[in-house]
Short mmCIF file of C-alpha atoms and ligand atoms in Angstrom, two decimals:
data_model
loop_
_atom_site.label_atom_id
_atom_site.label_comp_id
_atom_site.label_asym_id
_atom_site.label_seq_id
_atom_site.Cartn_x
_atom_site.Cartn_y
_atom_site.Cartn_z
CA MET Q 272 192.08 131.09 122.80
CA GLU Q 273 192.63 130.34 126.50
CA ALA Q 274 194.78 132.79 128.40
CA ASP Q 275 197.20 130.09 129.52
CA GLU Q 276 197.74 128.79 126.03
CA ARG Q 277 198.94 132.20 124.97
CA ASN Q 278 200.94 132.85 128.10
CA ASN Q 279 204.26 132.62 126.29
CA PHE Q 280 203.15 134.23 123.09
CA VAL Q 281 206.21 136.46 123.00
CA GLU Q 282 208.22 133.33 122.33
CA THR Q 283 206.49 133.16 118.96
CA ILE Q 284 208.65 136.07 117.85
CA THR Q 285 211.77 134.87 116.12
CA ASP Q 286 214.99 136.15 117.76
CA LYS Q 287 216.51 139.13 116.02
CA SER Q 288 219.90 137.47 115.83
CA VAL Q 289 218.46 134.28 114.36
CA ASP Q 290 216.49 135.77 111.50
CA PHE Q 291 216.15 139.53 111.32
CA ARG Q 292 213.61 139.50 108.48
CA ARG Q 293 211.37 137.06 110.30
CA TRP Q 294 211.77 138.98 113.54
CA TYR Q 295 210.66 142.15 111.75
CA THR Q 296 207.44 140.72 110.34
CA ASP Q 297 206.72 138.69 113.50
CA VAL Q 298 206.86 141.89 115.56
CA ILE Q 299 204.56 143.77 113.17
CA ILE Q 300 201.95 141.03 113.24
CA ALA Q 301 202.18 140.21 116.96
CA ALA Q 302 202.20 143.85 118.08
CA GLN Q 303 199.19 144.44 115.83
CA LEU Q 304 200.75 147.29 113.92
CA ALA Q 305 199.62 145.91 110.58
CA ASP Q 306 198.37 142.78 108.88
CA TYR Q 307 198.49 141.27 105.43
CA SER Q 308 195.45 142.02 103.28
CA PRO Q 309 193.68 140.07 100.51
CA ILE Q 310 195.47 142.33 97.98
CA LYS Q 311 199.00 141.22 97.26
CA GLY Q 312 201.52 143.82 98.37
CA CYS Q 313 199.01 145.85 100.34
CA MET Q 314 198.80 145.85 104.10
CA VAL Q 315 196.20 146.93 106.59
CA ILE Q 316 197.48 149.39 109.15
CA ARG Q 317 195.73 148.31 112.33
CA PRO Q 318 194.55 150.79 114.99
CA TYR Q 319 197.75 150.55 117.06
CA GLY Q 320 199.93 151.13 113.99
CA TYR Q 321 197.65 153.89 112.79
CA ALA Q 322 197.73 155.64 116.17
CA LEU Q 323 201.51 155.59 115.89
CA TRP Q 324 201.30 157.11 112.39
CA GLU Q 325 198.86 159.75 113.61
CA ASN Q 326 201.24 160.79 116.38
CA MET Q 327 204.09 161.04 113.89
CA LYS Q 328 201.87 162.97 111.51
CA THR Q 329 200.77 165.45 114.18
CA LEU Q 330 204.34 166.30 115.16
CA LEU Q 331 205.62 166.59 111.59
CA ASP Q 332 202.56 168.47 110.39
CA ALA Q 333 203.17 171.13 113.06
CA LYS Q 334 206.76 171.55 111.84
CA ILE Q 335 205.59 171.79 108.22
CA LYS Q 336 203.11 174.50 109.17
CA ASP Q 337 205.61 176.30 111.40
CA THR Q 338 207.81 176.74 108.33
CA GLY Q 339 205.01 178.48 106.46
CA HIS Q 340 203.36 175.66 104.52
CA GLU Q 341 199.65 174.91 104.13
CA ASN Q 342 197.93 171.61 103.49
CA ALA Q 343 195.77 170.90 100.44
CA TYR Q 344 194.48 167.87 98.60
CA PHE Q 345 194.90 166.96 94.91
CA PRO Q 346 193.27 164.13 92.90
CA LEU Q 347 194.39 160.51 93.13
CA PHE Q 348 194.35 160.17 89.33
CA VAL Q 349 196.80 161.56 86.82
CA PRO Q 350 195.77 161.56 83.12
CA GLU Q 351 198.33 159.72 81.00
CA SER Q 352 198.93 162.77 78.77
CA LEU Q 353 199.87 164.81 81.83
CA LEU Q 354 202.17 162.20 83.31
CA ALA Q 355 203.78 161.57 79.90
CA LYS Q 356 204.61 165.25 79.41
CA GLU Q 357 207.80 164.76 81.32
CA ALA Q 358 209.78 161.94 79.70
CA GLU Q 359 212.41 161.41 82.39
CA HIS Q 360 209.80 161.47 85.11
CA ILE Q 361 207.44 158.94 83.51
CA GLU Q 362 210.36 156.71 82.59
CA GLY Q 363 211.47 156.66 86.21
CA PHE Q 364 208.05 155.56 87.42
CA ALA Q 365 206.66 153.59 84.43
CA PRO Q 366 207.26 150.05 85.72
CA GLU Q 367 205.43 150.86 88.97
CA VAL Q 368 202.43 152.79 87.68
CA ALA Q 369 198.94 151.31 88.12
CA TRP Q 370 196.46 152.37 85.45
CA VAL Q 371 192.71 152.80 85.48
CA THR Q 372 191.39 151.84 82.06
CA HIS Q 373 187.68 151.33 82.58
CA ALA Q 374 184.75 152.96 84.35
CA GLY Q 375 182.26 150.15 84.79
CA LYS Q 376 182.15 148.43 81.41
CA GLU Q 377 183.14 151.51 79.47
CA LYS Q 378 186.68 151.95 78.33
CA LEU Q 379 188.08 155.35 79.27
CA GLU Q 380 189.13 157.66 76.46
CA GLU Q 381 192.36 158.27 78.28
CA ARG Q 382 194.04 156.02 80.81
CA LEU Q 383 194.41 157.43 84.31
CA ALA Q 384 197.46 156.69 86.39
CA ILE Q 385 196.98 156.24 90.10
CA ARG Q 386 199.47 158.78 91.45
CA PRO Q 387 202.92 157.33 92.13
CA THR Q 388 203.77 160.92 93.19
CA SER Q 389 202.01 164.19 92.39
CA GLU Q 390 204.47 166.47 90.54
CA ALA Q 391 202.43 166.25 87.31
CA ILE Q 392 198.97 166.89 88.68
CA ILE Q 393 200.13 169.60 91.07
CA GLY Q 394 202.36 171.22 88.43
CA SER Q 395 199.42 171.52 86.05
CA MET Q 396 197.46 173.39 88.71
CA TYR Q 397 200.35 175.65 89.64
CA ALA Q 398 200.55 176.72 85.97
CA LYS Q 399 196.99 177.95 86.37
CA TRP Q 400 197.44 179.65 89.74
CA ILE Q 401 200.74 181.44 89.25
CA ASP Q 402 200.95 184.55 87.14
CA SER Q 403 203.12 187.08 88.90
CA TRP Q 404 206.11 187.16 91.26
CA ARG Q 405 203.56 188.32 93.82
CA ASP Q 406 202.00 184.83 93.74
CA LEU Q 407 205.29 183.34 94.95
CA PRO Q 408 206.33 181.42 96.89
CA VAL Q 409 203.62 178.74 96.81
CA LEU Q 410 204.15 176.50 99.83
CA ILE Q 411 201.76 173.54 99.79
CA ASN Q 412 201.88 170.14 101.42
CA GLN Q 413 199.58 167.18 100.95
CA TRP Q 414 199.02 164.15 103.20
CA ALA Q 415 197.94 161.35 100.89
CA ASN Q 416 198.27 157.80 99.66
CA VAL Q 417 200.30 156.83 96.61
CA VAL Q 418 200.58 153.61 94.62
CA ARG Q 419 203.75 152.09 93.24
CA TRP Q 420 203.31 148.56 91.93
CA GLU Q 421 206.20 146.82 93.62
CA LYS Q 422 207.28 143.26 92.80
CA VAL Q 423 208.74 142.52 96.19
CA THR Q 424 206.96 144.01 99.17
CA ARG Q 425 207.48 144.11 102.94
CA PRO Q 426 205.16 145.70 105.48
CA PHE Q 427 205.89 149.43 105.92
CA LEU Q 428 209.18 149.26 104.00
CA ARG Q 429 207.81 148.67 100.53
CA THR Q 430 204.12 148.26 99.94
CA THR Q 431 202.11 148.83 96.79
CA GLU Q 432 200.00 151.50 98.42
CA PHE Q 433 201.48 153.64 101.15
CA LEU Q 434 200.77 156.82 103.08
CA TRP Q 435 203.01 159.84 102.98
CA GLN Q 436 203.19 163.57 102.83
CA GLU Q 437 204.49 165.38 99.79
CA GLY Q 438 205.41 169.04 99.85
CA HIS Q 439 205.37 170.91 96.55
CA THR Q 440 206.66 174.46 96.48
CA VAL Q 441 207.26 177.10 93.83
CA HIS Q 442 209.77 179.94 94.05
CA ARG Q 443 210.91 183.01 92.20
CA THR Q 444 214.63 182.25 92.18
CA GLU Q 445 216.98 179.31 92.11
CA GLU Q 446 218.42 180.40 95.47
CA ASP Q 447 214.97 180.42 97.08
CA ALA Q 448 214.27 176.91 95.81
CA GLU Q 449 217.60 175.61 97.07
CA GLU Q 450 217.04 177.26 100.44
CA GLU Q 451 213.61 175.59 100.70
CA THR Q 452 215.00 172.18 99.71
CA LEU Q 453 217.64 172.35 102.44
CA LYS Q 454 215.24 173.84 104.97
CA MET Q 455 212.89 170.86 104.63
CA LEU Q 456 215.81 168.43 104.79
CA HIS Q 457 216.60 169.94 108.19
CA VAL Q 458 212.94 169.91 109.27
CA TYR Q 459 212.96 166.16 108.56
CA LYS Q 460 216.27 165.70 110.38
CA ASP Q 461 214.87 167.44 113.42
CA PHE Q 462 211.68 165.34 113.36
CA ILE Q 463 213.41 162.01 112.77
CA GLU Q 464 216.12 162.59 115.36
CA LYS Q 465 214.09 164.31 118.09
CA ASP Q 466 210.71 162.61 117.77
CA LEU Q 467 211.64 159.19 116.36
CA ALA Q 468 215.02 159.04 118.15
CA ILE Q 469 216.68 157.87 114.93
CA PRO Q 470 220.02 159.48 114.03
CA VAL Q 471 220.46 160.28 110.34
CA TYR Q 472 223.22 161.26 107.98
CA ILE Q 473 222.17 163.89 105.51
CA GLY Q 474 223.60 164.71 102.12
CA ARG Q 475 223.08 164.83 98.40
CA LYS Q 476 222.15 161.85 96.24
CA THR Q 477 224.29 160.99 93.22
CA GLU Q 478 222.94 161.72 89.73
CA ARG Q 479 222.16 158.03 89.40
CA GLU Q 480 220.21 157.82 92.64
CA LYS Q 481 218.37 161.16 92.44
CA PHE Q 482 214.63 161.56 91.90
CA ALA Q 483 213.46 161.23 88.28
CA GLY Q 484 213.32 164.76 86.87
CA ALA Q 485 215.01 166.54 89.79
CA LEU Q 486 217.99 168.86 89.62
CA LYS Q 487 219.29 167.69 92.99
CA THR Q 488 217.99 165.24 95.57
CA TYR Q 489 219.01 165.35 99.22
CA SER Q 490 218.30 162.46 101.54
CA LEU Q 491 218.35 161.34 105.15
CA GLU Q 492 219.98 157.98 105.75
CA ALA Q 493 219.47 155.88 108.86
CA LEU Q 494 221.15 152.68 109.99
CA MET Q 495 218.96 149.73 110.94
CA SER Q 496 220.14 147.40 113.69
CA ASP Q 497 220.94 144.64 111.17
CA GLY Q 498 223.54 146.94 109.63
CA LYS Q 499 221.59 147.96 106.54
CA ALA Q 500 220.83 151.56 105.64
CA LEU Q 501 217.37 152.95 105.04
CA GLN Q 502 216.50 156.14 103.20
CA ALA Q 503 214.26 157.89 105.68
CA GLY Q 504 213.17 160.83 103.57
CA THR Q 505 214.07 162.96 100.55
CA SER Q 506 213.99 166.61 99.57
CA HIS Q 507 214.31 167.54 95.90
CA ASN Q 508 215.33 170.72 94.19
CA LEU Q 509 213.38 170.31 90.96
CA GLY Q 510 214.99 173.29 89.28
CA GLN Q 511 212.91 174.58 86.36
CA HIS Q 512 212.46 171.15 84.85
CA PHE Q 513 208.79 170.65 85.67
CA ALA Q 514 208.03 174.35 85.28
CA LYS Q 515 209.15 174.11 81.65
CA VAL Q 516 207.10 170.97 81.05
CA PHE Q 517 203.93 172.22 82.74
CA ASP Q 518 204.44 175.84 81.75
CA ILE Q 519 204.65 177.34 85.22
CA THR Q 520 205.69 180.89 84.42
CA PHE Q 521 205.40 184.23 86.16
CA GLN Q 522 205.99 187.85 85.42
CA ASP Q 523 209.05 188.86 87.43
CA MET Q 524 209.77 192.21 89.08
CA ASP Q 525 211.62 193.33 85.95
CA GLY Q 526 208.49 192.71 83.84
CA GLU Q 527 209.94 189.64 82.14
CA ARG Q 528 208.09 186.32 81.93
CA LYS Q 529 210.16 183.58 83.59
CA PHE Q 530 209.91 179.90 84.48
CA ALA Q 531 209.44 179.23 88.17
CA TRP Q 532 211.74 177.16 90.42
CA GLN Q 533 210.26 174.21 92.30
CA THR Q 534 210.91 171.77 95.10
CA SER Q 535 209.23 168.62 96.41
CA TRP Q 536 209.88 166.63 99.57
CA GLY Q 537 208.38 163.63 101.33
CA VAL Q 538 208.45 161.06 104.08
CA SER Q 539 206.20 158.03 104.35
CA THR Q 540 204.92 155.20 106.54
CA ARG Q 541 208.31 153.64 105.77
CA LEU Q 542 209.48 155.51 108.86
CA ILE Q 543 207.45 153.04 110.94
CA GLY Q 544 209.62 150.29 109.50
CA ALA Q 545 212.68 152.29 110.54
CA LEU Q 546 211.35 152.72 114.08
CA ILE Q 547 210.87 148.98 114.44
CA MET Q 548 214.29 148.10 113.05
CA VAL Q 549 216.27 150.75 114.90
CA HIS Q 550 214.83 150.35 118.40
CA GLY Q 551 213.18 146.91 118.69
CA ASP Q 552 214.65 143.91 120.54
CA ASP Q 553 213.92 140.20 121.07
CA SER Q 554 210.91 141.06 123.23
CA GLY Q 555 209.38 143.16 120.46
CA LEU Q 556 208.88 146.85 119.77
CA ILE Q 557 210.45 149.68 121.70
CA LEU Q 558 208.67 152.94 120.93
CA PRO Q 559 210.12 156.37 121.63
CA PRO Q 560 207.78 158.10 124.13
CA ARG Q 561 207.13 161.12 121.92
CA ILE Q 562 205.27 159.03 119.36
CA ALA Q 563 204.15 155.99 121.39
CA PRO Q 564 200.33 155.55 121.25
CA ILE Q 565 200.47 154.49 124.91
CA GLN Q 566 203.30 156.00 126.94
CA THR Q 567 202.55 154.38 130.28
CA VAL Q 568 200.54 151.27 131.03
CA VAL Q 569 199.26 150.50 134.52
CA VAL Q 570 198.95 146.81 135.36
CA PRO Q 571 197.13 146.28 138.66
CA ILE Q 572 198.05 143.15 140.60
CA LEU Q 573 194.80 142.50 142.40
CA GLY Q 574 195.92 139.75 144.78
CA LYS Q 575 193.39 138.24 147.18
CA LYS Q 576 189.73 139.13 146.98
CA GLU Q 577 189.86 141.34 150.09
CA SER Q 578 192.69 143.50 148.74
CA GLU Q 579 191.13 144.03 145.31
CA GLU Q 580 189.18 147.11 146.25
CA ALA Q 581 192.19 148.81 147.89
CA VAL Q 582 194.30 148.21 144.75
CA GLU Q 583 191.57 149.45 142.45
CA GLU Q 584 191.16 152.57 144.55
CA LYS Q 585 194.88 153.40 144.23
CA VAL Q 586 194.75 152.69 140.51
CA ARG Q 587 191.93 155.21 140.14
CA GLU Q 588 193.99 157.72 142.08
CA ILE Q 589 196.99 157.16 139.79
CA GLU Q 590 194.77 157.36 136.73
CA LYS Q 591 193.48 160.73 137.84
CA MET Q 592 196.94 161.98 138.71
CA LEU Q 593 198.45 161.01 135.34
CA THR Q 594 195.63 162.05 133.06
CA GLY Q 595 196.98 164.81 130.84
CA VAL Q 596 200.52 164.03 132.00
CA CYS Q 597 201.09 161.16 129.60
CA ARG Q 598 199.12 158.90 127.25
CA LEU Q 599 197.97 156.38 129.82
CA LYS Q 600 196.29 153.00 129.67
CA VAL Q 601 195.06 150.96 132.61
CA ASP Q 602 194.94 147.26 131.80
CA ARG Q 603 191.98 145.97 133.82
CA ARG Q 604 191.41 142.83 131.74
CA ARG Q 605 190.61 139.87 133.94
CA GLU Q 606 191.01 137.20 131.29
CA HIS Q 607 194.79 137.49 131.27
CA ARG Q 608 197.35 136.85 133.94
CA VAL Q 609 199.67 139.62 135.05
CA GLY Q 610 202.77 138.04 133.48
CA TRP Q 611 200.97 137.73 130.18
CA LYS Q 612 200.07 141.40 130.29
CA PHE Q 613 203.66 142.39 131.04
CA SER Q 614 204.85 140.48 127.99
CA GLU Q 615 202.15 141.90 125.78
CA TRP Q 616 202.89 145.53 126.63
CA GLU Q 617 206.59 144.87 126.23
CA LEU Q 618 205.92 143.36 122.83
CA ARG Q 619 203.90 146.41 121.86
CA GLY Q 620 206.74 148.69 122.94
CA VAL Q 621 205.02 150.76 125.63
CA PRO Q 622 207.87 152.82 127.15
CA LEU Q 623 206.81 152.60 130.81
CA ARG Q 624 204.90 150.13 132.96
CA ILE Q 625 203.49 150.77 136.40
CA GLU Q 626 202.83 147.70 138.54
CA ILE Q 627 200.81 148.02 141.70
CA GLY Q 628 199.81 145.24 144.10
CA PRO Q 629 198.43 144.98 147.66
CA LYS Q 630 201.90 145.38 149.27
CA ASP Q 631 202.57 148.50 147.21
CA VAL Q 632 199.24 149.96 148.31
CA GLN Q 633 200.27 149.50 151.95
CA LYS Q 634 203.56 151.28 151.30
CA ASN Q 635 201.90 153.89 149.08
CA GLN Q 636 204.26 153.11 146.20
CA VAL Q 637 204.35 151.55 142.74
CA VAL Q 638 206.91 149.63 140.72
CA LEU Q 639 208.03 151.50 137.64
CA VAL Q 640 209.57 149.43 134.82
CA ARG Q 641 211.32 150.85 131.76
CA ARG Q 642 210.81 149.05 128.47
CA ASP Q 643 214.21 150.01 127.04
CA THR Q 644 216.43 148.85 129.92
CA HIS Q 645 213.95 146.66 131.88
CA ALA Q 646 215.13 148.62 134.96
CA LYS Q 647 212.71 148.45 137.92
CA GLU Q 648 212.31 151.10 140.55
CA PHE Q 649 209.99 151.60 143.55
CA ILE Q 650 208.42 155.06 143.43
CA PRO Q 651 206.35 156.71 146.21
CA ILE Q 652 202.98 157.65 144.72
CA ASP Q 653 203.33 161.32 145.62
CA LYS Q 654 206.52 161.46 143.51
CA LEU Q 655 205.05 159.51 140.60
CA LYS Q 656 203.90 162.35 138.38
CA ASN Q 657 207.26 164.10 138.18
CA LYS Q 658 209.07 160.81 137.93
CA ILE Q 659 207.02 159.74 134.90
CA ILE Q 660 207.75 163.00 133.07
CA GLU Q 661 211.44 162.66 133.88
CA VAL Q 662 211.75 159.00 132.90
CA LEU Q 663 209.82 159.35 129.63
CA ASP Q 664 212.16 162.16 128.70
CA ASP Q 665 215.15 160.05 129.65
CA ILE Q 666 213.93 157.08 127.58
CA GLN Q 667 213.51 159.35 124.56
CA LYS Q 668 217.08 160.61 124.95
CA SER Q 669 218.67 157.26 125.69
CA LEU Q 670 217.01 155.60 122.70
CA PHE Q 671 218.55 158.25 120.49
CA GLU Q 672 221.95 157.98 122.18
CA LYS Q 673 221.93 154.20 121.91
CA ALA Q 674 221.01 154.30 118.23
CA LYS Q 675 223.62 156.97 117.61
CA SER Q 676 226.40 154.98 119.30
CA PHE Q 677 225.42 151.95 117.25
CA ARG Q 678 225.42 154.00 114.06
CA ASN Q 679 228.77 155.60 114.88
CA GLU Q 680 230.37 152.28 115.80
CA ASN Q 681 229.13 150.95 112.48
CA THR Q 682 230.41 153.82 110.38
CA ARG Q 683 233.90 153.03 109.18
CA GLU Q 684 236.30 154.78 106.87
CA THR Q 685 238.64 153.29 104.31
CA SER Q 686 240.74 154.19 101.31
CA SER Q 687 241.21 150.64 100.07
CA PHE Q 688 238.69 149.05 97.73
CA GLU Q 689 239.48 145.57 99.09
CA GLU Q 690 238.72 146.76 102.58
CA LEU Q 691 235.48 148.42 101.43
CA THR Q 692 234.37 145.13 99.90
CA SER Q 693 235.23 143.18 103.01
CA LEU Q 694 233.65 145.73 105.39
CA ILE Q 695 230.40 145.75 103.43
CA GLU Q 696 230.37 141.96 103.29
CA ASN Q 697 231.40 141.17 106.85
CA LYS Q 698 230.53 144.17 108.99
CA GLN Q 699 227.77 145.95 107.08
CA GLY Q 700 227.00 149.47 108.32
CA PHE Q 701 228.14 152.66 106.61
CA VAL Q 702 231.53 152.93 105.02
CA LYS Q 703 232.95 156.37 104.29
CA ALA Q 704 235.20 156.56 101.28
CA PHE Q 705 236.10 158.90 98.43
CA TRP Q 706 234.41 158.68 95.05
CA CYS Q 707 235.33 160.60 91.91
CA GLY Q 708 231.79 161.40 90.82
CA ASP Q 709 231.83 159.13 87.73
CA GLN Q 710 228.85 156.84 87.20
CA ASP Q 711 231.20 154.16 85.89
CA CYS Q 712 232.93 153.86 89.24
CA GLU Q 713 229.60 154.05 91.08
CA VAL Q 714 228.14 151.16 89.04
CA LYS Q 715 231.28 149.05 89.31
CA ILE Q 716 231.41 149.48 93.07
CA LYS Q 717 227.76 148.53 93.34
CA GLU Q 718 228.26 145.43 91.19
CA LYS Q 719 231.23 144.28 93.22
CA THR Q 720 230.02 145.09 96.73
CA MET Q 721 226.19 145.34 96.50
CA ALA Q 722 226.60 148.67 98.27
CA THR Q 723 225.21 151.92 96.92
CA ILE Q 724 226.24 155.49 97.57
CA ARG Q 725 223.68 156.55 100.16
CA CYS Q 726 224.59 160.23 100.10
CA ILE Q 727 227.36 162.76 99.66
CA PRO Q 728 227.59 164.60 103.00
CA PHE Q 729 228.08 168.36 103.19
CA ASN Q 730 231.40 170.06 103.85
CA GLU Q 731 233.61 167.00 103.74
CA LYS Q 732 237.20 166.92 102.60
CA LYS Q 733 238.25 165.76 99.13
CA GLY Q 734 240.34 162.72 98.39
CA ARG Q 735 241.24 160.01 95.87
CA CYS Q 736 238.43 157.81 94.49
CA ILE Q 737 238.49 154.40 96.10
CA LEU Q 738 238.27 152.73 92.69
CA CYS Q 739 240.03 154.88 90.09
CA GLY Q 740 242.16 157.26 92.17
CA LYS Q 741 240.81 160.50 90.66
CA THR Q 742 239.99 163.32 93.10
CA GLY Q 743 236.47 163.24 94.45
CA SER Q 744 234.09 163.67 97.39
CA MET Q 745 233.63 161.75 100.58
CA VAL Q 746 230.50 159.57 100.39
CA TYR Q 747 228.65 157.02 102.53
CA PHE Q 748 228.43 153.53 101.08
CA ALA Q 749 226.02 150.92 102.47
CA LYS Q 750 223.74 148.09 101.56
CA ALA Q 751 220.26 149.45 101.82
CA TYR Q 752 216.60 148.55 102.12
ZN1 LIG H 110 236.39 156.81 90.35
#
């Protein structure tokens, strides 16, 4: 393709306000985060998207290890007999499980599920490894792929195969398990808010929405810029449910044999979908600096032949100065015009751009352009290093503040069911209201409004159920991905 033909390629992205769904997939494809694959429902995460995931993974992995966990790896396959041991669990996942039935031409004696999650396989190993209270707690995390055969898929948000981490821990007491469940919920909150700049509400899931087989599920709920909620992560207190099924017992301090208490928790590549939908605009992606594969791009404006060398010399100086300061890329491609490059890096969400041309070289300065606000500033080269650190930090903070203001403006409270219906239909966002705790009311509200209870926040006041009037808890309603 000729450079000029593609000069306005950003215009190929549908406007957010025109068609949000189209905008979302257009951005993913054009920014080269991912692409469709020959397998229906499966995507290819391209190098730029994978670099983003790796940055996210590195930051979260450090937090997981800082809280005492170790990484391990368990098999991809789960024998049917093992998965079927826990009725509620297999029922919850059955429609989405992919099965391996043959090895070559030979039919397997027992079907193998491709893990939709690893409670069963990990639980069976824990039964083997745990014998005494001295073996507890077991704090293991695994970075892996899982398969859930989805009917309707969308890149990053819902794909048949996806990448995630799943923590699986075992504890001596119920209190320890609950403490772990909440600890990891807060580790996720810290990661999602500080590193991804996405504000989240945290709370408990209803019985209807909790993880199959769990005692309690807690979740983190984010608001996308189209007004829909997205579950950004979950942390489950599994109680003794799986311990009883997989026979995970230990001899306690009092000499008695007891069932262990477990937790599991996970976040996935779905978070990339959240990043796109929370921060992106009509020009494409906007990536928070902490996880951006490229934090600063330098675009030299070479000008006339005789000034080329002077510009290139300054660029090399800047390159040297900023190495180790930020993740830097110098765009020296000659096949594209400068304007085209600007658009491309904007589309790919690079937080900062440095422009430098012959006039700037004479003045010993550069032009610094922010992706989030498009603000331009002339910066003397000797001040550049500190300025970059400062501005990247400011972008990180302002992206979070902007997303938080949007979320707060789109969180409304009501005590009237009519108003709830109308808010969900016309305004979207989160609606806070009281709910009695009955599944009947929950289902009826969902049928009438399409909204689900996203979570029951902690320490909120009690009030009268928006549908039946009985006393209940404050909850967040929203339409969700
Ligand atoms: Zn009710």
